Structures are given as structure tokens and as C-alpha cells.
Amino acid sequence: MSQTKPNDEQSISLVTELIGLPIENAIWNAAGALCTTEKELHNLGQSQSGVILSKSCTLDPREGNPLPRYWCSERAPFMTINSTGLANQGYKFYGKMGYQLSAEYDKPYIISVSGLSIEDNLNIIKELQGKCHAIELNLSCPNVIGKPQIGYDFDATQDLLNQVFSIPELNTPLGLKMPPYFDLTHFDQMADIINQFPISFITCINSLGNGLIIDPIEEKAVIKPKNGLGGIGGSIVKPIALSNVYNFRKRLNSKIDVIGCGGVRTGWDVFEHILAGATAVQVGSQLVEEGTSCFERIQKELKEIMRIKGYLKLEDFRGKLQSM
Ligand code: DHB
């Protein structure tokens, strides 16, 4: 048998630490991507996904928006659009799944919460205490008619977080799913708010809200809800995602992890997110297109990149983006 060389794939680790737990593989699903049903959650459990993250849930189950509400095409493999409208089975279902999933899989279960009001969010967060390893509170769903993205309203975000962190029974780690920001003053203002609270992590970014993809042959939008407006994902959002990871990492206190999400298709994309400062990386559009086998492939690709560069662990290059 040949001896293991120090830079063999086997000696390269993708372990990361989040919410005080070691996580075997720093790559997992984005909320919304193949994580709504019992079967989908089990598929994530059985896959190489480092975490099982649920679909954003509301107080009551929801059918969501009319179909078609998701679009992806080989003609434009670099972008997707979705307007699911928070179709989900209600928070009680995702809470119950915690017992099953924790018994079967040795990986954390995180529930994404997207209540339709402050009161709903507070109630759901209270009820989910002890039923999951963490909650990812969604400040950025763009697809419910009449409900603006709270993360773009700084006063409303401050108010919501004041109330969340006043919940007496709060002991489950809490993260935030952020919308994309495009102006440096917005990073400053939002980081000032987030730094006031014992937040475990933020995830950057949600889709680019209210985009419009047009089919010029049909002279129609490609999805039905909101006259075709929906959240844009896929490779084209990667530069915005990387900038958000980088800008928040620079501004947040070091106890708050930043999870990268946006435009991740390959090991190189994960590598770039981690270089920008991400503790872990989520996969959305590519997971929907490829299925859960994407995790194994992306991990393999990342390990090969690390092997060639001589890195053994993620800390060897995390946040080490160089200036020109
Ligand atoms: C939906 C889309 C999002 O981007 C999100 O954060 C939550 C829900 C949706 O349309 O279901």
C-alpha cells in the first residue's frame, strides 16, 4: 500500500465550526432549495450536505404562488428566477421533523423562519426553541405580495431584533438571512444593528429580489406571480454575494459567522466565498438543477483545488483575499 502523502485528499478537511458545533462539511443547501417536504429533508440527511436547512416556514401551511413560479433554462444556464411565495408546511411540521432528523442523521438541523408579521416571527421562534440546532430568521423574502423585505428597512430590522432578543426562553442559536446590499453605507448601517445582538451567523445573500426574465419569443415573462417579478439566483448573482460576504465579514464582530450563498456551482465558487470570509457556503439554484449529488461533486472539486494549492483546512485560506 502506498503511504498517504500529506497533501492527499484524505488529509484535506472541509470541517467548519458554526453555532459551537463542528460541522463535517462546510457546504449545505440554501433555504428553499429541495427542503420543503419530509422526503426532501431526508434526502438532505442522506446526502453529503453538511447541515439540513428547512424551507422558510410560516405560522400556517401555505400553498404559495400560482405556477409556473420557478424557471431555469439551458438557454441561460447562469440565472434562475423563483417566486414560490413561501409555499411550506407550517412551522409545526418543521419543528416535529427535528426529532426525526436528529435521531437519524449526525448533522445539525436548522429551521428557516419567515413569519408574515413580527408577531408571527416571535411566536414561531418561541415555539421552535429546543426543536432544532439553530434558526435562520429570514429578513429577505421578496415574493409575498404586500410584504416588503424587512432587511431593507433598517428601523424595522432593529425593532424586530430588539423584540426577538427579548424573548425570555430564547436559547436556540439565531442567524439571519440577509437581502443583497449594494451601497457601502448600507453595510455600515446594517452591521451596526447586527453587532448589538448575540447573533450566531448571517447568511449572505438571498436572491436578487424582483428581477424580471423575459422570453422574447413568447413576449412574456417566464413566471406567473407578480407579473413575472421574482428572486434572481444562479451564477450571475455571485459577484454581489461575494461582496456582501466580504463587506459584512469586515464589519461584524468576530463571534458572528458569515455564511456565503449565491452563485455556487463548483468547488471554485466555494473557494471564492471562503476567501471572501465565509465560514460555510450554501447551494441554491445548482442544488435544484442537479439534485443532492452536487454536494459530493462540489466537495471533491474543492478538495482538489486545496490539494493543488497546498491547503489542508478551510482556515488556511478563509478571509485571506489579497489586495492587488
Ligand atoms: C421565498 C423566496 C425567498 O427568497 C425566500 O427567502 C423565502 C421564500 C419564496 O418565494 O417562497
mmCIF file of C-alpha atoms and ligand atoms in Angstrom:
data_model
loop_
_atom_site.group_PDB
_atom_site.id
_atom_site.type_symbol
_atom_site.label_atom_id
_atom_site.label_comp_id
_atom_site.label_asym_id
_atom_site.label_seq_id
_atom_site.Cartn_x
_atom_site.Cartn_y
_atom_site.Cartn_z
ATOM 1 C CA MET A 1 0.000 0.000 0.000
ATOM 2 C CA SER A 2 1.283 3.412 -0.849
ATOM 3 C CA GLN A 3 1.843 5.792 2.020
ATOM 4 C CA THR A 4 -0.609 8.690 2.455
ATOM 5 C CA LYS A 5 1.069 11.872 1.283
ATOM 6 C CA PRO A 6 0.403 14.935 3.463
ATOM 7 C CA ASN A 7 -1.489 16.527 0.620
ATOM 8 C CA ASP A 8 -3.676 13.574 -0.214
ATOM 9 C CA GLU A 9 -7.399 14.201 -0.488
ATOM 10 C CA GLN A 10 -7.926 12.153 2.667
ATOM 11 C CA SER A 11 -5.883 14.552 4.740
ATOM 12 C CA ILE A 12 -7.817 17.587 3.478
ATOM 13 C CA SER A 13 -10.641 18.622 5.769
ATOM 14 C CA LEU A 14 -13.763 20.636 4.993
ATOM 15 C CA VAL A 15 -14.768 20.780 8.655
ATOM 16 C CA THR A 16 -16.087 24.092 9.859
ATOM 17 C CA GLU A 17 -17.397 25.323 13.192
ATOM 18 C CA LEU A 18 -20.755 27.044 13.461
ATOM 19 C CA ILE A 19 -23.181 27.547 16.384
ATOM 20 C CA GLY A 20 -20.480 25.999 18.567
ATOM 21 C CA LEU A 21 -20.610 22.695 16.678
ATOM 22 C CA PRO A 22 -18.067 21.082 14.410
ATOM 23 C CA ILE A 23 -19.724 20.505 11.034
ATOM 24 C CA GLU A 24 -18.184 17.783 8.903
ATOM 25 C CA ASN A 25 -18.705 19.554 5.599
ATOM 26 C CA ALA A 26 -18.948 23.333 5.211
ATOM 27 C CA ILE A 27 -21.328 23.100 2.257
ATOM 28 C CA TRP A 28 -25.102 22.715 2.536
ATOM 29 C CA ASN A 29 -28.408 23.671 0.994
ATOM 30 C CA ALA A 30 -29.825 27.172 0.793
ATOM 31 C CA ALA A 31 -33.226 27.577 2.410
ATOM 32 C CA GLY A 32 -35.869 26.932 -0.228
ATOM 33 C CA ALA A 33 -33.806 24.522 -2.319
ATOM 34 C CA LEU A 34 -35.222 20.969 -2.102
ATOM 35 C CA CYS A 35 -36.052 21.264 1.606
ATOM 36 C CA THR A 36 -39.840 21.639 1.868
ATOM 37 C CA THR A 37 -41.156 18.078 2.226
ATOM 38 C CA GLU A 38 -40.338 15.230 4.603
ATOM 39 C CA LYS A 39 -38.724 13.319 1.729
ATOM 40 C CA GLU A 40 -36.586 16.268 0.684
ATOM 41 C CA LEU A 41 -35.361 16.802 4.243
ATOM 42 C CA HIS A 42 -34.425 13.114 4.495
ATOM 43 C CA ASN A 43 -32.650 13.322 1.141
ATOM 44 C CA LEU A 44 -30.532 16.138 2.561
ATOM 45 C CA GLY A 45 -29.860 13.991 5.618
ATOM 46 C CA GLN A 46 -28.649 11.132 3.437
ATOM 47 C CA SER A 47 -26.567 13.374 1.183
ATOM 48 C CA GLN A 48 -23.180 14.983 1.809
ATOM 49 C CA SER A 49 -24.886 18.256 2.787
ATOM 50 C CA GLY A 50 -23.202 19.441 5.996
ATOM 51 C CA VAL A 51 -26.473 20.658 7.513
ATOM 52 C CA ILE A 52 -30.176 20.091 6.895
ATOM 53 C CA LEU A 53 -31.736 23.528 6.424
ATOM 54 C CA SER A 54 -35.517 23.729 6.046
ATOM 55 C CA LYS A 55 -37.696 25.756 3.719
ATOM 56 C CA SER A 56 -38.675 29.112 5.236
ATOM 57 C CA CYS A 57 -41.753 28.453 7.322
ATOM 58 C CA THR A 58 -44.757 30.486 8.346
ATOM 59 C CA LEU A 59 -47.296 30.051 11.148
ATOM 60 C CA ASP A 60 -49.747 28.153 8.926
ATOM 61 C CA PRO A 61 -49.056 25.915 5.917
ATOM 62 C CA ARG A 62 -49.178 27.779 2.592
ATOM 63 C CA GLU A 63 -49.839 26.730 -0.996
ATOM 64 C CA GLY A 64 -47.691 29.568 -2.289
ATOM 65 C CA ASN A 65 -47.956 31.452 -5.571
ATOM 66 C CA PRO A 66 -49.536 30.226 -8.826
ATOM 67 C CA LEU A 67 -47.460 28.137 -11.253
ATOM 68 C CA PRO A 68 -45.156 28.471 -13.088
ATOM 69 C CA ARG A 69 -43.189 30.047 -10.244
ATOM 70 C CA TYR A 70 -39.652 28.771 -10.898
ATOM 71 C CA TRP A 71 -37.681 28.987 -14.128
ATOM 72 C CA CYS A 72 -34.310 27.841 -15.300
ATOM 73 C CA SER A 73 -33.242 27.158 -18.869
ATOM 74 C CA GLU A 74 -30.303 25.706 -20.752
ATOM 75 C CA ARG A 75 -30.540 28.842 -22.899
ATOM 76 C CA ALA A 76 -29.473 30.873 -19.865
ATOM 77 C CA PRO A 77 -27.694 28.464 -17.506
ATOM 78 C CA PHE A 78 -26.305 31.349 -15.449
ATOM 79 C CA MET A 79 -29.604 32.518 -13.974
ATOM 80 C CA THR A 80 -32.785 31.294 -12.327
ATOM 81 C CA ILE A 81 -35.899 33.077 -11.139
ATOM 82 C CA ASN A 82 -38.280 31.954 -8.403
ATOM 83 C CA SER A 83 -41.412 33.210 -6.781
ATOM 84 C CA THR A 84 -42.594 30.319 -4.684
ATOM 85 C CA GLY A 85 -44.474 32.632 -2.339
ATOM 86 C CA LEU A 86 -43.488 30.790 0.827
ATOM 87 C CA ALA A 87 -45.139 27.505 -0.036
ATOM 88 C CA ASN A 88 -44.405 25.476 3.102
ATOM 89 C CA GLN A 89 -45.968 23.057 5.572
ATOM 90 C CA GLY A 90 -46.155 25.417 8.554
ATOM 91 C CA TYR A 91 -43.702 25.731 11.437
ATOM 92 C CA LYS A 92 -45.201 22.848 13.452
ATOM 93 C CA PHE A 93 -44.228 20.386 10.742
ATOM 94 C CA TYR A 94 -40.635 21.652 10.593
ATOM 95 C CA GLY A 95 -40.443 21.594 14.399
ATOM 96 C CA LYS A 96 -41.624 17.969 14.518
ATOM 97 C CA MET A 97 -39.146 16.963 11.819
ATOM 98 C CA GLY A 98 -36.359 17.986 14.209
ATOM 99 C CA TYR A 99 -36.842 14.897 16.371
ATOM 100 C CA GLN A 100 -36.789 12.517 13.382
ATOM 101 C CA LEU A 101 -33.865 14.132 11.622
ATOM 102 C CA SER A 102 -31.713 14.431 14.741
ATOM 103 C CA ALA A 103 -32.327 10.763 15.535
ATOM 104 C CA GLU A 104 -31.326 9.629 12.039
ATOM 105 C CA TYR A 105 -28.553 11.943 10.902
ATOM 106 C CA ASP A 106 -25.438 13.141 12.597
ATOM 107 C CA LYS A 107 -25.643 16.710 11.346
ATOM 108 C CA PRO A 108 -27.316 19.900 12.536
ATOM 109 C CA TYR A 109 -30.885 20.768 11.571
ATOM 110 C CA ILE A 110 -31.586 24.456 11.048
ATOM 111 C CA ILE A 111 -35.102 25.811 10.549
ATOM 112 C CA SER A 112 -35.600 28.847 8.329
ATOM 113 C CA VAL A 113 -38.341 31.105 9.695
ATOM 114 C CA SER A 114 -40.174 33.691 7.635
ATOM 115 C CA GLY A 115 -43.282 34.749 9.536
ATOM 116 C CA LEU A 116 -45.666 37.130 7.802
ATOM 117 C CA SER A 117 -45.581 39.625 10.698
ATOM 118 C CA ILE A 118 -43.393 40.480 13.683
ATOM 119 C CA GLU A 119 -45.874 38.736 15.934
ATOM 120 C CA ASP A 120 -45.773 35.561 13.814
ATOM 121 C CA ASN A 121 -41.972 35.556 13.841
ATOM 122 C CA LEU A 122 -41.867 35.941 17.626
ATOM 123 C CA ASN A 123 -44.409 33.161 18.152
ATOM 124 C CA ILE A 124 -42.695 30.773 15.752
ATOM 125 C CA ILE A 125 -39.269 31.418 17.274
ATOM 126 C CA LYS A 126 -40.669 30.789 20.770
ATOM 127 C CA GLU A 127 -42.337 27.553 19.713
ATOM 128 C CA LEU A 128 -39.253 26.209 17.937
ATOM 129 C CA GLN A 129 -36.947 26.506 20.949
ATOM 130 C CA GLY A 130 -35.290 23.143 21.552
ATOM 131 C CA LYS A 131 -36.628 21.650 18.296
ATOM 132 C CA CYS A 132 -33.609 22.391 16.081
ATOM 133 C CA HIS A 133 -29.943 23.274 16.373
ATOM 134 C CA ALA A 134 -30.460 26.833 15.110
ATOM 135 C CA ILE A 135 -32.961 29.148 13.471
ATOM 136 C CA GLU A 136 -32.199 31.147 10.328
ATOM 137 C CA LEU A 137 -34.577 34.112 10.545
ATOM 138 C CA ASN A 138 -35.370 35.299 7.046
ATOM 139 C CA LEU A 139 -35.259 39.088 6.658
ATOM 140 C CA SER A 140 -35.374 38.954 2.899
ATOM 141 C CA CYS A 141 -38.195 37.033 1.213
ATOM 142 C CA PRO A 142 -39.068 39.074 -1.897
ATOM 143 C CA ASN A 143 -42.048 37.080 -3.087
ATOM 144 C CA VAL A 144 -45.060 37.699 -0.888
ATOM 145 C CA ILE A 145 -47.343 40.347 -2.327
ATOM 146 C CA GLY A 146 -47.706 43.301 0.020
ATOM 147 C CA LYS A 147 -44.818 42.225 2.306
ATOM 148 C CA PRO A 148 -41.634 44.214 1.748
ATOM 149 C CA GLN A 149 -38.248 42.719 2.556
ATOM 150 C CA ILE A 150 -37.650 43.701 6.183
ATOM 151 C CA GLY A 151 -33.871 43.722 5.718
ATOM 152 C CA TYR A 152 -34.194 46.818 3.530
ATOM 153 C CA ASP A 153 -35.944 48.692 6.360
ATOM 154 C CA PHE A 154 -33.268 49.401 8.960
ATOM 155 C CA ASP A 155 -35.643 50.678 11.659
ATOM 156 C CA ALA A 156 -37.942 47.677 11.229
ATOM 157 C CA THR A 157 -34.950 45.300 11.434
ATOM 158 C CA GLN A 158 -33.738 46.989 14.630
ATOM 159 C CA ASP A 159 -37.223 46.741 16.092
ATOM 160 C CA LEU A 160 -37.652 43.076 15.138
ATOM 161 C CA LEU A 161 -34.278 42.098 16.616
ATOM 162 C CA ASN A 162 -34.980 44.056 19.827
ATOM 163 C CA GLN A 163 -38.137 42.006 20.222
ATOM 164 C CA VAL A 164 -36.592 38.660 19.230
ATOM 165 C CA PHE A 165 -33.765 39.042 21.723
ATOM 166 C CA SER A 166 -36.263 39.957 24.448
ATOM 167 C CA ILE A 167 -37.930 36.518 24.193
ATOM 168 C CA PRO A 168 -37.252 35.146 27.683
ATOM 169 C CA GLU A 169 -36.985 31.490 26.610
ATOM 170 C CA LEU A 170 -34.618 32.183 23.673
ATOM 171 C CA ASN A 171 -31.721 29.728 23.829
ATOM 172 C CA THR A 172 -31.526 28.283 20.324
ATOM 173 C CA PRO A 173 -28.779 29.965 18.257
ATOM 174 C CA LEU A 174 -30.165 32.506 15.819
ATOM 175 C CA GLY A 175 -28.898 33.523 12.394
ATOM 176 C CA LEU A 176 -30.265 35.968 9.829
ATOM 177 C CA LYS A 177 -30.825 35.551 6.082
ATOM 178 C CA MET A 178 -29.918 38.873 4.515
ATOM 179 C CA PRO A 179 -31.015 40.503 1.295
ATOM 180 C CA PRO A 180 -28.235 41.718 -1.011
ATOM 181 C CA TYR A 181 -26.968 45.249 -0.340
ATOM 182 C CA PHE A 182 -25.317 47.412 -2.973
ATOM 183 C CA ASP A 183 -24.133 50.506 -1.146
ATOM 184 C CA LEU A 184 -21.327 50.680 1.394
ATOM 185 C CA THR A 185 -23.344 52.879 3.767
ATOM 186 C CA HIS A 186 -25.945 50.136 3.934
ATOM 187 C CA PHE A 187 -23.320 47.614 5.044
ATOM 188 C CA ASP A 188 -22.241 50.104 7.742
ATOM 189 C CA GLN A 189 -25.778 50.691 8.976
ATOM 190 C CA MET A 190 -26.838 47.051 8.960
ATOM 191 C CA ALA A 191 -23.611 45.847 10.595
ATOM 192 C CA ASP A 192 -24.130 48.414 13.383
ATOM 193 C CA ILE A 193 -27.543 46.899 14.059
ATOM 194 C CA ILE A 194 -26.404 43.258 13.895
ATOM 195 C CA ASN A 195 -23.403 43.870 16.166
ATOM 196 C CA GLN A 196 -25.759 44.884 19.005
ATOM 197 C CA PHE A 197 -27.111 41.335 19.356
ATOM 198 C CA PRO A 198 -25.765 37.850 20.191
ATOM 199 C CA ILE A 199 -26.469 36.688 16.650
ATOM 200 C CA SER A 200 -24.694 33.445 15.712
ATOM 201 C CA PHE A 201 -24.453 33.944 11.964
ATOM 202 C CA ILE A 202 -25.765 35.814 8.970
ATOM 203 C CA THR A 203 -26.287 34.283 5.548
ATOM 204 C CA CYS A 204 -25.440 36.466 2.540
ATOM 205 C CA ILE A 205 -27.336 36.624 0.245
ATOM 206 C CA ASN A 206 -30.934 35.877 -0.578
ATOM 207 C CA SER A 207 -31.905 36.102 -4.238
ATOM 208 C CA LEU A 208 -31.879 39.480 -6.020
ATOM 209 C CA GLY A 209 -35.485 40.446 -5.430
ATOM 210 C CA ASN A 210 -37.992 41.461 -8.062
ATOM 211 C CA GLY A 211 -35.944 40.677 -11.136
ATOM 212 C CA LEU A 212 -37.688 40.123 -14.461
ATOM 213 C CA ILE A 213 -36.712 37.474 -17.005
ATOM 214 C CA ILE A 214 -38.451 37.800 -20.359
ATOM 215 C CA ASP A 215 -38.969 35.168 -23.033
ATOM 216 C CA PRO A 216 -38.627 37.323 -26.175
ATOM 217 C CA ILE A 217 -40.083 34.665 -28.458
ATOM 218 C CA GLU A 218 -43.283 34.415 -26.446
ATOM 219 C CA GLU A 219 -43.104 38.108 -25.471
ATOM 220 C CA LYS A 220 -43.953 37.067 -21.911
ATOM 221 C CA ALA A 221 -42.342 36.868 -18.526
ATOM 222 C CA VAL A 222 -41.140 33.331 -17.708
ATOM 223 C CA ILE A 223 -43.005 33.007 -14.384
ATOM 224 C CA LYS A 224 -46.570 33.901 -13.470
ATOM 225 C CA PRO A 225 -46.638 35.520 -9.995
ATOM 226 C CA LYS A 226 -46.257 39.282 -9.566
ATOM 227 C CA ASN A 227 -46.373 39.872 -13.334
ATOM 228 C CA GLY A 228 -43.162 37.905 -13.704
ATOM 229 C CA LEU A 229 -41.141 39.508 -10.900
ATOM 230 C CA GLY A 230 -39.146 37.107 -8.752
ATOM 231 C CA GLY A 231 -35.888 36.399 -6.965
ATOM 232 C CA ILE A 232 -32.902 36.003 -9.271
ATOM 233 C CA GLY A 233 -30.347 33.309 -8.462
ATOM 234 C CA GLY A 234 -27.599 31.415 -10.243
ATOM 235 C CA SER A 235 -24.097 32.363 -11.338
ATOM 236 C CA ILE A 236 -24.962 35.962 -12.183
ATOM 237 C CA VAL A 237 -25.514 36.807 -8.506
ATOM 238 C CA LYS A 238 -22.083 35.556 -7.385
ATOM 239 C CA PRO A 239 -20.215 38.906 -7.508
ATOM 240 C CA ILE A 240 -22.932 40.528 -5.378
ATOM 241 C CA ALA A 241 -22.893 37.584 -2.955
ATOM 242 C CA LEU A 242 -19.100 37.714 -2.619
ATOM 243 C CA SER A 243 -19.181 41.459 -1.992
ATOM 244 C CA ASN A 244 -21.824 41.015 0.715
ATOM 245 C CA VAL A 245 -19.827 38.255 2.422
ATOM 246 C CA TYR A 246 -16.645 40.340 2.233
ATOM 247 C CA ASN A 247 -18.236 43.591 3.416
ATOM 248 C CA PHE A 248 -20.084 42.037 6.346
ATOM 249 C CA ARG A 249 -17.066 39.955 7.402
ATOM 250 C CA LYS A 250 -15.045 43.187 7.605
ATOM 251 C CA ARG A 251 -17.695 44.936 9.716
ATOM 252 C CA LEU A 252 -19.144 42.279 12.054
ATOM 253 C CA ASN A 253 -17.626 41.245 15.337
ATOM 254 C CA SER A 254 -15.667 38.019 15.052
ATOM 255 C CA LYS A 255 -18.223 35.977 17.033
ATOM 256 C CA ILE A 256 -20.736 36.360 14.208
ATOM 257 C CA ASP A 257 -20.124 33.953 11.342
ATOM 258 C CA VAL A 258 -20.936 34.869 7.757
ATOM 259 C CA ILE A 259 -22.324 32.106 5.547
ATOM 260 C CA GLY A 260 -21.943 32.625 1.800
ATOM 261 C CA CYS A 261 -24.850 31.923 -0.541
ATOM 262 C CA GLY A 262 -25.139 32.927 -4.169
ATOM 263 C CA GLY A 263 -23.851 31.612 -7.462
ATOM 264 C CA VAL A 264 -22.283 28.437 -6.113
ATOM 265 C CA ARG A 265 -21.996 25.757 -8.799
ATOM 266 C CA THR A 266 -18.436 24.466 -8.434
ATOM 267 C CA GLY A 267 -15.594 23.994 -5.998
ATOM 268 C CA TRP A 268 -14.065 27.232 -7.276
ATOM 269 C CA ASP A 269 -17.189 29.165 -6.279
ATOM 270 C CA VAL A 270 -16.996 27.761 -2.748
ATOM 271 C CA PHE A 271 -13.286 28.585 -2.647
ATOM 272 C CA GLU A 272 -14.017 32.224 -3.557
ATOM 273 C CA HIS A 273 -16.743 32.573 -0.902
ATOM 274 C CA ILE A 274 -14.397 31.251 1.772
ATOM 275 C CA LEU A 275 -11.578 33.501 0.566
ATOM 276 C CA ALA A 276 -14.012 36.432 0.968
ATOM 277 C CA GLY A 277 -14.549 35.358 4.593
ATOM 278 C CA ALA A 278 -17.364 32.791 4.611
ATOM 279 C CA THR A 279 -17.440 30.215 7.406
ATOM 280 C CA ALA A 280 -19.579 27.937 5.237
ATOM 281 C CA VAL A 281 -21.351 28.051 1.916
ATOM 282 C CA GLN A 282 -24.891 27.262 0.782
ATOM 283 C CA VAL A 283 -26.038 25.985 -2.603
ATOM 284 C CA GLY A 284 -29.403 27.058 -4.039
ATOM 285 C CA SER A 285 -30.079 27.065 -7.798
ATOM 286 C CA GLN A 286 -27.446 24.441 -8.564
ATOM 287 C CA LEU A 287 -28.939 22.074 -5.982
ATOM 288 C CA VAL A 288 -32.366 22.454 -7.572
ATOM 289 C CA GLU A 289 -30.907 21.715 -11.021
ATOM 290 C CA GLU A 290 -28.515 18.899 -10.124
ATOM 291 C CA GLY A 291 -30.005 17.293 -7.038
ATOM 292 C CA THR A 292 -28.259 16.399 -3.793
ATOM 293 C CA SER A 293 -25.359 14.668 -5.559
ATOM 294 C CA CYS A 294 -24.000 18.197 -6.151
ATOM 295 C CA PHE A 295 -22.616 18.228 -2.609
ATOM 296 C CA GLU A 296 -20.286 15.303 -3.192
ATOM 297 C CA ARG A 297 -19.123 16.709 -6.537
ATOM 298 C CA ILE A 298 -18.509 20.230 -5.203
ATOM 299 C CA GLN A 299 -16.641 18.872 -2.177
ATOM 300 C CA LYS A 300 -14.428 16.787 -4.432
ATOM 301 C CA GLU A 301 -13.693 19.791 -6.613
ATOM 302 C CA LEU A 302 -12.894 21.967 -3.609
ATOM 303 C CA LYS A 303 -10.576 19.321 -2.142
ATOM 304 C CA GLU A 304 -8.737 19.091 -5.445
ATOM 305 C CA ILE A 305 -8.264 22.878 -5.540
ATOM 306 C CA MET A 306 -6.988 22.797 -1.943
ATOM 307 C CA ARG A 307 -4.656 19.904 -2.765
ATOM 308 C CA ILE A 308 -3.107 21.792 -5.671
ATOM 309 C CA LYS A 309 -2.741 24.948 -3.583
ATOM 310 C CA GLY A 310 -1.325 23.070 -0.599
ATOM 311 C CA TYR A 311 -4.175 23.886 1.808
ATOM 312 C CA LEU A 312 -5.268 21.265 4.336
ATOM 313 C CA LYS A 313 -8.148 23.041 6.022
ATOM 314 C CA LEU A 314 -10.521 25.931 5.363
ATOM 315 C CA GLU A 315 -8.806 28.224 7.883
ATOM 316 C CA ASP A 316 -5.705 28.101 5.701
ATOM 317 C CA PHE A 317 -7.384 30.499 3.261
ATOM 318 C CA ARG A 318 -10.574 31.766 4.911
ATOM 319 C CA GLY A 319 -10.841 35.561 4.683
ATOM 320 C CA LYS A 320 -7.385 35.768 3.156
ATOM 321 C CA LEU A 321 -8.368 37.580 -0.024
ATOM 322 C CA GLN A 322 -5.347 39.627 -1.022
ATOM 323 C CA SER A 323 -5.341 43.192 -2.272
ATOM 324 C CA MET A 324 -3.819 43.902 -5.656
HETATM 325 C C1 DHB B 1 -39.299 32.513 -0.943
HETATM 326 C C2 DHB B 1 -38.254 33.126 -1.604
HETATM 327 C C3 DHB B 1 -37.201 33.609 -0.873
HETATM 328 O O1 DHB B 1 -36.140 34.212 -1.454
HETATM 329 C C4 DHB B 1 -37.185 33.469 0.496
HETATM 330 O O2 DHB B 1 -36.166 33.942 1.195
HETATM 331 C C5 DHB B 1 -38.233 32.859 1.141
HETATM 332 C C6 DHB B 1 -39.294 32.382 0.415
HETATM 333 C C7 DHB B 1 -40.446 32.005 -1.705
HETATM 334 O O3 DHB B 1 -40.797 32.576 -2.734
HETATM 335 O O4 DHB B 1 -41.069 31.035 -1.244
#
